[in-house]
Amino acid sequence: MELRTLRYFVAVAEELHFSRAAARLGISQPPLSQQIKALEEELGGRLLVRTNRRVALTAAGELFLDEAREVLARAERASRLVSRLGRGESGQLRIGFTTSVPLTPLLPRTLTHYRQRYPDVDLRMHELNSQRQIAPLLEGDLDIGIMRPATLPPELSAFTLIREPLVAVVNAQSELGASDTPLSLAELATQPFVYFSPAAGTGLLDQFNVLFAQRGLTPRLVQEVGGPNTIISLVASGLGVSLLPESFRHIHIDNVRYRPISDADARSEVWLTHPRHHLTPQAQHFIQIVREAIAG
Amino acid sequence: MELRTLRYFVAVAEELHFSRAAARLGISQPPLSQQIKALEEELGGRLLVRTNRRVALTAAGELFLDEAREVLARAERASRLVSRLGRGESGQLRIGFTTSVPLTPLLPRTLTHYRQRYPDVDLRMHELNSQRQIAPLLEGDLDIGIMRPATLPPELSAFTLIREPLVAVVNAQSELGASDTPLSLAELATQPFVYFSPAAGTGLLDQFNVLFAQRGLTPRLVQEVGGPNTIISLVASGLGVSLLPESFRHIHIDNVRYRPISDADARSEVWLTHPRHHLTPQAQHFIQIVREAIAG
DNA sequence: GTCTTTGATATCCTTTAGATATCATTCAGG
DNA sequence: CCTGAATGATATCTAAAGGATATCAAAGAC
């Protein structure tokens, strides 16, 4: 017994007429008669009484009609549900992101598009620093990570979403805060620094260290903190200077001034990171949309 | 999508191993891979992730596994239910019978056998006189009628279950009640008669009329009654004589004596009547068993 | 009685499922 | 790091099942 058989039987039971049912099914009448006959043989009893040019259901046929409809409905429902899920039109999408990412227009814009295109996907956003996104990505607890550059295990793959210059964060009342002109890293390194602690897990710290090390500079850290907002606050209070991606310019705080960096390699990136293989369809769609947003 | 596809998918999802699943299904591995692939294409998404010699379910696959099991279970249930009903192992059987029938051992014996063989059939016995069984038989409200000979419409068919002699029912105190020897219809016809009214609907009345008319006898009816028990009671009270099938001998009432009839054609029959075509399987089985009981 | 309707039957063809042989990938173990 | 076993994918062929066409048989309708 196959679903086709059930579809055929339901058609005949509804039309009570083999030829009409066959036309409805888009097949010719003889195979339909044969299929019904085979079904009756398999079940071991008549489902239809073919009498004097009239077709009627037996008691068994009545019962089977109900049951067959039920089975077909369930099968169709299963197909629909799984199809939607498999096509990434439902289900969920779990995205990790760092603090700085919502400051750029790219992510909000992408999320808006994605929501419009896939309104039935349950979108779960998790604010996590770069390091803390890696384990969930590996374990399948996160589908996509949006993070600063980091050393990734080979199971993860990434591409650059945003490339932005670094800017100096200085106190407006301080010596360096007197101007808006570009500043070199060497100049900046003369000042006491407020920066992330290694425990903060951000990829920016690595970049920071590399940049200064390449120039033989060792800035004096006066305070290690956990988050960029704290950095900016402490700069505002005059504790020292800092170096952050340009998107933090969106954070306006009294007494804080952002100055461009003249060094050409003082740039930072935002990565989209994902498991190298076996992306969920939802994640594939998200990546598709984010790529469109970058291109457009 | 067919049930076979679902069975295949469930096997793979349970084994998480194509070759083992194929072995379990009794097919070889390549067609199984192809069927799963085709299923995934139809649904528009992956159900299984084939990674490094390990097979795992996707989210869509997990969902589809549940759904597929459900569909298969329902289909099997439908098949089982309908099969039982269609084979006459469940459902119901409605039998009409006249008053005299339970007096013979045939019907109780047949019912016992039938119940043993088909314990799940809902057996409904309706005590109805011969005439009143015809309409329900025609309209499908009765599957089988057990009745006295009657004129049947062509849609009904009958065969003889029991052939039994008629006996005179006489009052023990009366002149005819003095002996047990055979009596002729002519002798009996000299006495006042107690018999069925035409409204009683019994086939016996027709036979009665024919028997006497053939001999040019016109017995004097002193009382028309509705049922055989009333006839016997009235004979007991001395109102007259009567003529009944031998099975009524089982009814022992004081002052009533049964005497054989010497006329060879003074016999009656019990018929099993049924719709000529389209017997339900339950009815077919009952007829089969009743025939065995007659033969054995 | 003849014609039309309608399901069943017979035969052939097309499609699809399944078998066999082989390949590609991966991972275990030396 | 290389070799070999394990395992799913691919290619090709065969067998079976589904479906089409032609025709028949039974039963009402006129």
XYZ file of C-alpha atoms (C1' of nucleotides) in Angstrom, chain B residues 4 8 26-28 30-31 34-35 52-53, chain C residues 16-22 25-28:
22
model
C 7.945 3.366 0.847
C 13.252 3.975 3.939
C 16.099 -5.981 2.238
C 17.417 -3.819 -0.562
C 20.933 -2.824 -1.536
C 22.665 2.414 -3.739
C 18.903 2.559 -4.337
C 19.008 7.487 -4.243
C 15.587 7.348 -2.652
C 33.111 11.889 7.779
C 31.727 8.379 7.758
C 10.805 3.788 -11.829
C 12.779 0.913 -8.396
C 16.464 -2.004 -7.506
C 20.988 -4.735 -8.438
C 25.909 -4.852 -9.582
C 30.190 -2.757 -10.167
C 32.988 0.962 -9.094
C 36.500 10.128 0.822
C 37.901 9.477 5.365
C 39.911 7.783 9.223
C 42.388 4.035 11.800
